[in-house]
GROMACS .gro file of C-alpha atoms in nm:
model
  359
    1MET     CA    1  -0.019  -0.012   0.010
    2SER     CA    2   0.124   0.355  -0.078
    3GLN     CA    3   0.174   0.587   0.206
    4PHE     CA    4   0.049   0.886  -0.011
    5VAL     CA    5  -0.318   0.995  -0.067
    6ILE     CA    6  -0.357   1.083  -0.425
    7PRO     CA    7  -0.634   1.326  -0.494
    8LYS     CA    8  -0.879   1.295  -0.791
    9THR     CA    9  -0.832   1.626  -0.944
   10GLN     CA   10  -0.537   1.875  -0.962
   11THR     CA   11  -0.448   2.229  -1.085
   12VAL     CA   12  -0.259   2.221  -1.441
   13ALA     CA   13  -0.161   2.487  -1.706
   14LEU     CA   14  -0.312   2.371  -2.021
   15VAL     CA   15  -0.268   2.470  -2.380
   16GLU     CA   16  -0.622   2.374  -2.521
   17LYS     CA   17  -0.513   2.401  -2.882
   18SER     CA   18  -0.185   2.478  -3.065
   19GLY     CA   19  -0.094   2.849  -3.077
   20GLY     CA   20  -0.361   2.919  -2.808
   21THR     CA   21  -0.338   3.078  -2.467
   22ILE     CA   22  -0.246   2.911  -2.144
   23VAL     CA   23  -0.555   2.828  -1.931
   24MET     CA   24  -0.533   2.722  -1.561
   25LYS     CA   25  -0.766   2.425  -1.481
   26ASN     CA   26  -0.829   2.338  -1.128
   27ASP     CA   27  -1.031   2.020  -1.195
   28TRP     CA   28  -0.795   1.818  -1.417
   29PRO     CA   29  -0.799   1.455  -1.336
   30VAL     CA   30  -0.512   1.279  -1.156
   31LYS     CA   31  -0.433   0.945  -1.297
   32GLN     CA   32  -0.473   0.690  -1.006
   33GLN     CA   33  -0.243   0.390  -0.917
   34SER     CA   34  -0.490   0.145  -1.067
   35GLU     CA   35  -0.482   0.318  -1.402
   36LEU     CA   36  -0.084   0.332  -1.442
   37ALA     CA   37   0.048   0.099  -1.682
   38PRO     CA   38   0.344  -0.129  -1.585
   39GLY     CA   39   0.660   0.094  -1.591
   40GLU     CA   40   0.474   0.410  -1.532
   41CYS     CA   41   0.499   0.615  -1.212
   42LEU     CA   42   0.297   0.908  -1.077
   43VAL     CA   43   0.515   1.202  -0.950
   44LYS     CA   44   0.388   1.457  -0.716
   45ILE     CA   45   0.580   1.770  -0.851
   46ASP     CA   46   0.766   1.997  -0.619
   47ALA     CA   47   0.912   2.228  -0.881
   48THR     CA   48   0.922   2.271  -1.248
   49GLY     CA   49   1.143   2.471  -1.478
   50CYS     CA   50   1.045   2.657  -1.783
   51CYS     CA   51   1.224   2.614  -2.109
   52HIS     CA   52   1.209   2.795  -2.442
   53THR     CA   53   1.089   2.440  -2.605
   54ASP     CA   54   0.783   2.474  -2.381
   55LEU     CA   55   0.714   2.807  -2.569
   56HIS     CA   56   0.758   2.636  -2.911
   57ALA     CA   57   0.544   2.353  -2.822
   58ALA     CA   58   0.265   2.590  -2.705
   59LEU     CA   59   0.297   2.823  -3.011
   60GLY     CA   60   0.318   2.520  -3.247
   61ASP     CA   61   0.589   2.685  -3.441
   62TRP     CA   62   0.823   2.382  -3.495
   63PRO     CA   63   0.824   2.150  -3.790
   64LEU     CA   64   0.716   1.885  -3.535
   65LYS     CA   65   0.379   1.963  -3.377
   66ALA     CA   66   0.299   1.889  -3.030
   67LYS     CA   67  -0.012   1.691  -2.896
   68SER     CA   68  -0.344   1.893  -2.823
   69PRO     CA   69  -0.468   1.976  -2.578
   70LEU     CA   70  -0.115   1.977  -2.405
   71ILE     CA   71   0.019   2.022  -2.043
   72GLY     CA   72   0.366   2.153  -2.110
   73GLY     CA   73   0.684   2.137  -1.912
   74HIS     CA   74   0.981   1.898  -1.887
   75GLU     CA   75   1.211   2.004  -1.595
   76GLY     CA   76   1.016   1.859  -1.305
   77VAL     CA   77   1.123   1.741  -0.979
   78GLY     CA   78   0.917   1.558  -0.718
   79ILE     CA   79   0.839   1.229  -0.524
   80ILE     CA   80   0.714   0.930  -0.664
   81VAL     CA   81   0.378   0.864  -0.507
   82ALA     CA   82   0.264   0.538  -0.711
   83ILE     CA   83   0.411   0.297  -0.969
   84GLY     CA   84   0.208   0.083  -1.193
   85SER     CA   85   0.117  -0.277  -1.098
   86ASN     CA   86   0.345  -0.552  -1.232
   87THR     CA   87   0.641  -0.314  -1.298
   88ALA     CA   88   0.933  -0.538  -1.311
   89HIS     CA   89   1.286  -0.439  -1.201
   90SER     CA   90   1.193  -0.083  -1.114
   91PRO     CA   91   1.515   0.113  -1.053
   92VAL     CA   92   1.322   0.354  -0.834
   93LYS     CA   93   1.058   0.315  -0.556
   94ILE     CA   94   0.770   0.486  -0.392
   95GLY     CA   95   0.904   0.778  -0.195
   96ASP     CA   96   1.209   0.854  -0.421
   97ARG     CA   97   1.268   1.209  -0.527
   98VAL     CA   98   1.331   1.200  -0.899
   99GLY     CA   99   1.356   1.429  -1.194
  100ILE     CA  100   1.146   1.429  -1.509
  101LYS     CA  101   1.307   1.523  -1.833
  102TRP     CA  102   1.220   1.599  -2.204
  103LEU     CA  103   1.285   1.243  -2.275
  104ALA     CA  104   1.022   1.089  -2.088
  105ASP     CA  105   1.073   0.721  -2.217
  106SER     CA  106   1.231   0.523  -2.490
  107CYS     CA  107   1.199   0.163  -2.621
  108LEU     CA  108   1.575   0.099  -2.505
  109ASN     CA  109   1.590  -0.181  -2.761
  110CYS     CA  110   1.624  -0.004  -3.105
  111GLU     CA  111   1.956   0.097  -3.289
  112ALA     CA  112   1.929   0.448  -3.157
  113CYS     CA  113   1.886   0.329  -2.791
  114ARG     CA  114   2.136   0.049  -2.801
  115ASN     CA  115   2.412   0.300  -2.919
  116GLY     CA  116   2.325   0.548  -2.639
  117ARG     CA  117   2.106   0.790  -2.843
  118GLU     CA  118   1.796   0.716  -2.649
  119GLN     CA  119   1.670   1.065  -2.729
  120ASN     CA  120   1.663   0.978  -3.101
  121CYS     CA  121   1.448   0.670  -3.034
  122PRO     CA  122   1.155   0.664  -3.307
  123ASP     CA  123   0.917   0.574  -3.028
  124ALA     CA  124   1.050   0.838  -2.789
  125LYS     CA  125   0.787   0.999  -2.547
  126LEU     CA  126   0.859   1.354  -2.493
  127SER     CA  127   0.741   1.536  -2.164
  128GLY     CA  128   0.526   1.826  -2.253
  129PHE     CA  129   0.523   1.747  -2.625
  130ASN     CA  130   0.373   1.417  -2.725
  131VAL     CA  131   0.280   1.317  -2.353
  132ASP     CA  132   0.154   1.568  -2.081
  133GLY     CA  133   0.447   1.719  -1.894
  134THR     CA  134   0.504   1.889  -1.540
  135PHE     CA  135   0.324   2.199  -1.558
  136SER     CA  136   0.083   2.025  -1.312
  137GLU     CA  137   0.072   1.902  -0.954
  138TYR     CA  138   0.101   1.553  -1.055
  139THR     CA  139   0.268   1.405  -1.360
  140VAL     CA  140   0.281   1.049  -1.512
  141SER     CA  141   0.624   0.944  -1.604
  142PHE     CA  142   0.839   0.632  -1.657
  143VAL     CA  143   1.052   0.432  -1.401
  144ASN     CA  144   1.329   0.361  -1.639
  145HIS     CA  145   1.392   0.716  -1.740
  146VAL     CA  146   1.326   0.949  -1.424
  147THR     CA  147   1.664   1.072  -1.288
  148PRO     CA  148   1.712   1.016  -0.910
  149ILE     CA  149   1.805   1.354  -0.738
  150PRO     CA  150   2.084   1.367  -0.472
  151ALA     CA  151   1.968   1.451  -0.113
  152ASN     CA  152   2.175   1.766  -0.103
  153MET     CA  153   2.027   1.930  -0.404
  154PRO     CA  154   1.695   2.135  -0.353
  155SER     CA  155   1.424   2.054  -0.605
  156ASP     CA  156   1.408   2.402  -0.750
  157GLU     CA  157   1.778   2.403  -0.809
  158ALA     CA  158   1.763   2.062  -0.979
  159ALA     CA  159   1.486   2.132  -1.208
  160SER     CA  160   1.661   2.327  -1.479
  161ILE     CA  161   1.965   2.088  -1.481
  162LEU     CA  162   1.729   1.812  -1.628
  163CYS     CA  163   1.687   2.004  -1.972
  164ALA     CA  164   1.916   2.313  -1.989
  165GLY     CA  165   2.185   2.150  -1.789
  166VAL     CA  166   2.201   1.814  -1.963
  167THR     CA  167   2.157   1.967  -2.314
  168VAL     CA  168   2.479   2.204  -2.273
  169TYR     CA  169   2.663   1.930  -2.090
  170ARG     CA  170   2.641   1.686  -2.362
  171ALA     CA  171   2.728   1.944  -2.619
  172ILE     CA  172   3.031   2.047  -2.436
  173LYS     CA  173   3.116   1.685  -2.370
  174TYR     CA  174   3.127   1.606  -2.748
  175SER     CA  175   3.266   1.949  -2.853
  176GLN     CA  176   3.601   1.794  -2.925
  177THR     CA  177   3.793   2.020  -2.686
  178GLN     CA  178   4.068   1.991  -2.442
  179HIS     CA  179   4.168   2.167  -2.117
  180GLY     CA  180   4.261   2.523  -2.198
  181ASP     CA  181   4.069   2.543  -2.529
  182TRP     CA  182   3.863   2.842  -2.624
  183ILE     CA  183   3.479   2.787  -2.656
  184VAL     CA  184   3.233   3.038  -2.774
  185LEU     CA  185   2.876   3.039  -2.627
  186PRO     CA  186   2.621   3.261  -2.813
  187GLY     CA  187   2.327   3.319  -2.608
  188ALA     CA  188   2.543   3.280  -2.294
  189GLY     CA  189   2.334   3.498  -2.056
  190GLY     CA  190   2.009   3.270  -2.122
  191GLY     CA  191   1.876   2.967  -1.953
  192LEU     CA  192   2.109   2.709  -2.155
  193GLY     CA  193   2.387   2.971  -2.196
  194HIS     CA  194   2.451   3.049  -1.825
  195LEU     CA  195   2.480   2.675  -1.750
  196ALA     CA  196   2.707   2.622  -2.051
  197ILE     CA  197   2.942   2.869  -1.901
  198GLN     CA  198   2.969   2.672  -1.582
  199TYR     CA  199   2.990   2.321  -1.736
  200ALA     CA  200   3.255   2.461  -1.971
  201ARG     CA  201   3.465   2.602  -1.681
  202ALA     CA  202   3.438   2.269  -1.505
  203ARG     CA  203   3.586   2.096  -1.793
  204GLY     CA  204   3.877   2.354  -1.791
  205LEU     CA  205   3.762   2.568  -2.104
  206ARG     CA  206   3.811   2.924  -2.145
  207VAL     CA  207   3.476   3.089  -2.232
  208ILE     CA  208   3.374   3.367  -2.472
  209ALA     CA  209   3.025   3.479  -2.408
  210ILE     CA  210   2.816   3.638  -2.655
  211ASP     CA  211   2.481   3.808  -2.554
  212SER     CA  212   2.340   4.163  -2.496
  213GLY     CA  213   2.245   4.364  -2.210
  214GLU     CA  214   2.412   4.467  -1.863
  215GLU     CA  215   2.232   4.207  -1.642
  216LYS     CA  216   2.354   3.920  -1.877
  217LYS     CA  217   2.692   4.074  -1.902
  218GLN     CA  218   2.737   4.077  -1.520
  219LEU     CA  219   2.594   3.721  -1.493
  220CYS     CA  220   2.825   3.582  -1.758
  221LEU     CA  221   3.137   3.746  -1.615
  222LYS     CA  222   3.033   3.632  -1.255
  223LEU     CA  223   2.989   3.272  -1.364
  224GLY     CA  224   3.359   3.269  -1.513
  225ALA     CA  225   3.339   3.391  -1.885
  226GLU     CA  226   3.689   3.544  -1.962
  227VAL     CA  227   3.552   3.760  -2.249
  228TRP     CA  228   3.214   3.911  -2.320
  229ILE     CA  229   3.094   4.023  -2.651
  230ASP     CA  230   2.770   4.236  -2.676
  231PHE     CA  231   2.625   4.136  -3.006
  232LYS     CA  232   2.417   4.453  -3.035
  233GLU     CA  233   2.733   4.677  -2.964
  234SER     CA  234   3.006   4.487  -3.157
  235LYS     CA  235   3.052   4.607  -3.507
  236ASP     CA  236   3.258   4.279  -3.582
  237ILE     CA  237   3.177   3.975  -3.384
  238VAL     CA  238   3.420   3.746  -3.581
  239GLY     CA  239   3.696   3.987  -3.544
  240ASP     CA  240   3.636   4.019  -3.177
  241VAL     CA  241   3.647   3.656  -3.114
  242LYS     CA  242   3.961   3.620  -3.320
  243ALA     CA  243   4.117   3.918  -3.136
  244ALA     CA  244   4.043   3.738  -2.811
  245THR     CA  245   4.209   3.406  -2.933
  246GLY     CA  246   4.526   3.533  -3.044
  247GLY     CA  247   4.400   3.579  -3.405
  248LEU     CA  248   4.348   3.202  -3.467
  249GLY     CA  249   3.963   3.175  -3.357
  250ALA     CA  250   3.793   2.947  -3.094
  251HIS     CA  251   3.833   2.572  -3.078
  252SER     CA  252   3.442   2.520  -3.053
  253ALA     CA  253   3.109   2.693  -3.044
  254VAL     CA  254   2.800   2.564  -2.865
  255VAL     CA  255   2.529   2.769  -3.014
  256THR     CA  256   2.218   2.762  -2.784
  257THR     CA  257   2.054   3.064  -2.924
  258ALA     CA  258   1.756   3.013  -3.147
  259SER     CA  259   1.886   3.275  -3.393
  260PRO     CA  260   2.009   3.165  -3.721
  261SER     CA  261   2.294   3.414  -3.722
  262GLY     CA  262   2.453   3.246  -3.436
  263TYR     CA  263   2.521   2.935  -3.664
  264THR     CA  264   2.641   3.129  -3.972
  265GLN     CA  265   2.912   3.338  -3.773
  266ALA     CA  266   3.040   3.056  -3.587
  267VAL     CA  267   3.207   2.892  -3.888
  268ASP     CA  268   3.380   3.226  -3.956
  269TYR     CA  269   3.528   3.274  -3.604
  270LEU     CA  270   3.617   2.905  -3.546
  271ARG     CA  271   3.995   2.808  -3.595
  272THR     CA  272   4.119   2.543  -3.817
  273GLY     CA  273   3.991   2.200  -3.687
  274GLY     CA  274   3.719   2.378  -3.477
  275THR     CA  275   3.386   2.221  -3.387
  276LEU     CA  276   3.043   2.386  -3.410
  277MET     CA  277   2.795   2.219  -3.176
  278ALA     CA  278   2.426   2.313  -3.296
  279VAL     CA  279   2.199   2.313  -3.012
  280GLY     CA  280   1.943   2.595  -3.036
  281LEU     CA  281   1.622   2.496  -3.230
  282PRO     CA  282   1.504   2.775  -3.461
  283GLY     CA  283   1.178   2.646  -3.605
  284GLU     CA  284   1.213   2.722  -3.993
  285ALA     CA  285   1.562   2.866  -4.014
  286LYS     CA  286   1.840   2.701  -4.241
  287LEU     CA  287   2.199   2.648  -4.157
  288GLU     CA  288   2.391   2.877  -4.383
  289ALA     CA  289   2.778   2.843  -4.382
  290SER     CA  290   3.044   2.872  -4.642
  291ILE     CA  291   3.095   2.515  -4.776
  292PHE     CA  292   3.445   2.625  -4.905
  293PHE     CA  293   3.568   2.746  -4.572
  294THR     CA  294   3.399   2.461  -4.373
  295VAL     CA  295   3.599   2.216  -4.591
  296PHE     CA  296   3.922   2.419  -4.616
  297LYS     CA  297   3.926   2.482  -4.239
  298SER     CA  298   3.835   2.121  -4.133
  299ILE     CA  299   3.551   2.236  -3.957
  300SER     CA  300   3.318   1.967  -3.779
  301ILE     CA  301   2.946   2.058  -3.759
  302LEU     CA  302   2.767   1.838  -3.516
  303GLY     CA  303   2.399   1.828  -3.393
  304SER     CA  304   2.343   1.783  -3.017
  305TYR     CA  305   1.999   1.698  -2.913
  306VAL     CA  306   1.933   1.699  -2.527
  307GLY     CA  307   2.090   1.380  -2.354
  308ASN     CA  308   2.064   1.022  -2.260
  309ARG     CA  309   2.014   0.887  -1.905
  310ALA     CA  310   2.392   0.869  -1.855
  311ASP     CA  311   2.432   1.235  -1.942
  312ALA     CA  312   2.154   1.330  -1.707
  313PHE     CA  313   2.317   1.146  -1.428
  314GLU     CA  314   2.655   1.316  -1.496
  315ALA     CA  315   2.493   1.665  -1.531
  316ILE     CA  316   2.310   1.618  -1.210
  317ASP     CA  317   2.634   1.482  -1.033
  318ILE     CA  318   2.863   1.786  -1.145
  319ALA     CA  319   2.579   2.027  -1.011
  320SER     CA  320   2.523   1.850  -0.680
  321ASN     CA  321   2.898   1.873  -0.609
  322GLY     CA  322   2.879   2.246  -0.639
  323HIS     CA  323   3.051   2.323  -0.976
  324VAL     CA  324   2.730   2.441  -1.159
  325LYS     CA  325   2.461   2.655  -1.015
  326VAL     CA  326   2.129   2.752  -1.179
  327HIS     CA  327   2.051   3.117  -1.149
  328PHE     CA  328   1.671   3.126  -1.151
  329GLN     CA  329   1.359   3.312  -1.047
  330THR     CA  330   1.083   3.135  -0.859
  331LYS     CA  331   0.741   3.212  -0.958
  332ASP     CA  332   0.374   3.085  -0.946
  333LEU     CA  333   0.237   2.848  -1.226
  334ALA     CA  334  -0.022   3.103  -1.282
  335GLU     CA  335   0.243   3.352  -1.408
  336LEU     CA  336   0.344   3.105  -1.704
  337PRO     CA  337   0.190   3.331  -1.978
  338ASN     CA  338   0.391   3.636  -1.862
  339VAL     CA  339   0.706   3.411  -1.858
  340TYR     CA  340   0.630   3.299  -2.207
  341GLU     CA  341   0.618   3.674  -2.327
  342GLY     CA  342   0.952   3.735  -2.155
  343LEU     CA  343   1.101   3.452  -2.351
  344LYS     CA  344   0.970   3.570  -2.675
  345GLU     CA  345   1.133   3.915  -2.610
  346GLY     CA  346   1.461   3.753  -2.502
  347LYS     CA  347   1.426   3.928  -2.159
  348VAL     CA  348   1.478   3.639  -1.922
  349ALA     CA  349   1.812   3.607  -1.759
  350GLY     CA  350   1.877   3.266  -1.627
  351ARG     CA  351   1.588   3.047  -1.566
  352VAL     CA  352   1.243   3.053  -1.437
  353VAL     CA  353   1.129   2.776  -1.188
  354PHE     CA  354   0.765   2.742  -1.067
  355ASP     CA  355   0.716   2.629  -0.701
  356MET     CA  356   0.445   2.368  -0.713
  357CYS     CA  357   0.442   2.306  -0.330
  358LYS     CA  358   0.214   2.605  -0.306
  359HIS     CA  359  -0.066   2.414  -0.476
   0.00000   0.00000   0.00000
């Protein structure tokens, strides 16, 4: 018997149709233990982060479309209060505090899963996209993919690591860089970017931060960026990067911004043998880069899409050991529409986390 009393209804933030407005529903049904399928778990959410991807899912402006109606959110931390009957060999138990990520579940048996690219599984379930996410008091997730959260890590601090942290950690991990190399981070003051600075520093990399605004400048420099370039003030971003790196250019760039210009410039300011890690997801933009100089400079261009279960464990471990700290604002879930407006205008420095314990 579970020691938790599970209510019949809950409060959720619902997008009733793609491109529509957020509606707060106070009578949304909670899936009961008897309704959970084997392998499913019910998590009572303590805190949930907000990501640019949630905005894209709500707006429906990606080539891939989200389910409708939709409960968004994919950076949730909470307590497992129920597990589906006949779940075999569960790595987690009732009462465990776990994180729910963008990748809610995968088959674990296809070629992509076997090769450690679970996020590319053709049958992947994606939180807040093709299955309901964490903008709710209770969320159904999957025992094989939830991430245990260390006891020393508060839920609100862990929330944003589950997507933003995992995403930039994996991109930096595969950026083909060595200790002491230069890495450029366009969008460095944003939700992904400010975490990328810290993961890069944890790996011994030297950071060039590109973004705009005094608040973001101070945040980036405080977190360890050696060089700051304001893209609204700079007359030559490529020249500025090369000047900071002895004229040779950077060894890698992890582009977290959704602006296509961030990708175009990267090929120009990377040094010979440099690596462009494509992370940000502009909906309709194309990657435009000089084929001649991509070949001539032996540039590698790699797409990096969130992360697998191992990446999540590693990203959480680094953060729980004090090397990465999320800079976030705590808000109430009812403020989600205003947060989306801030994301549209690029005015959100760091992350926003919703405190679900108030509900």
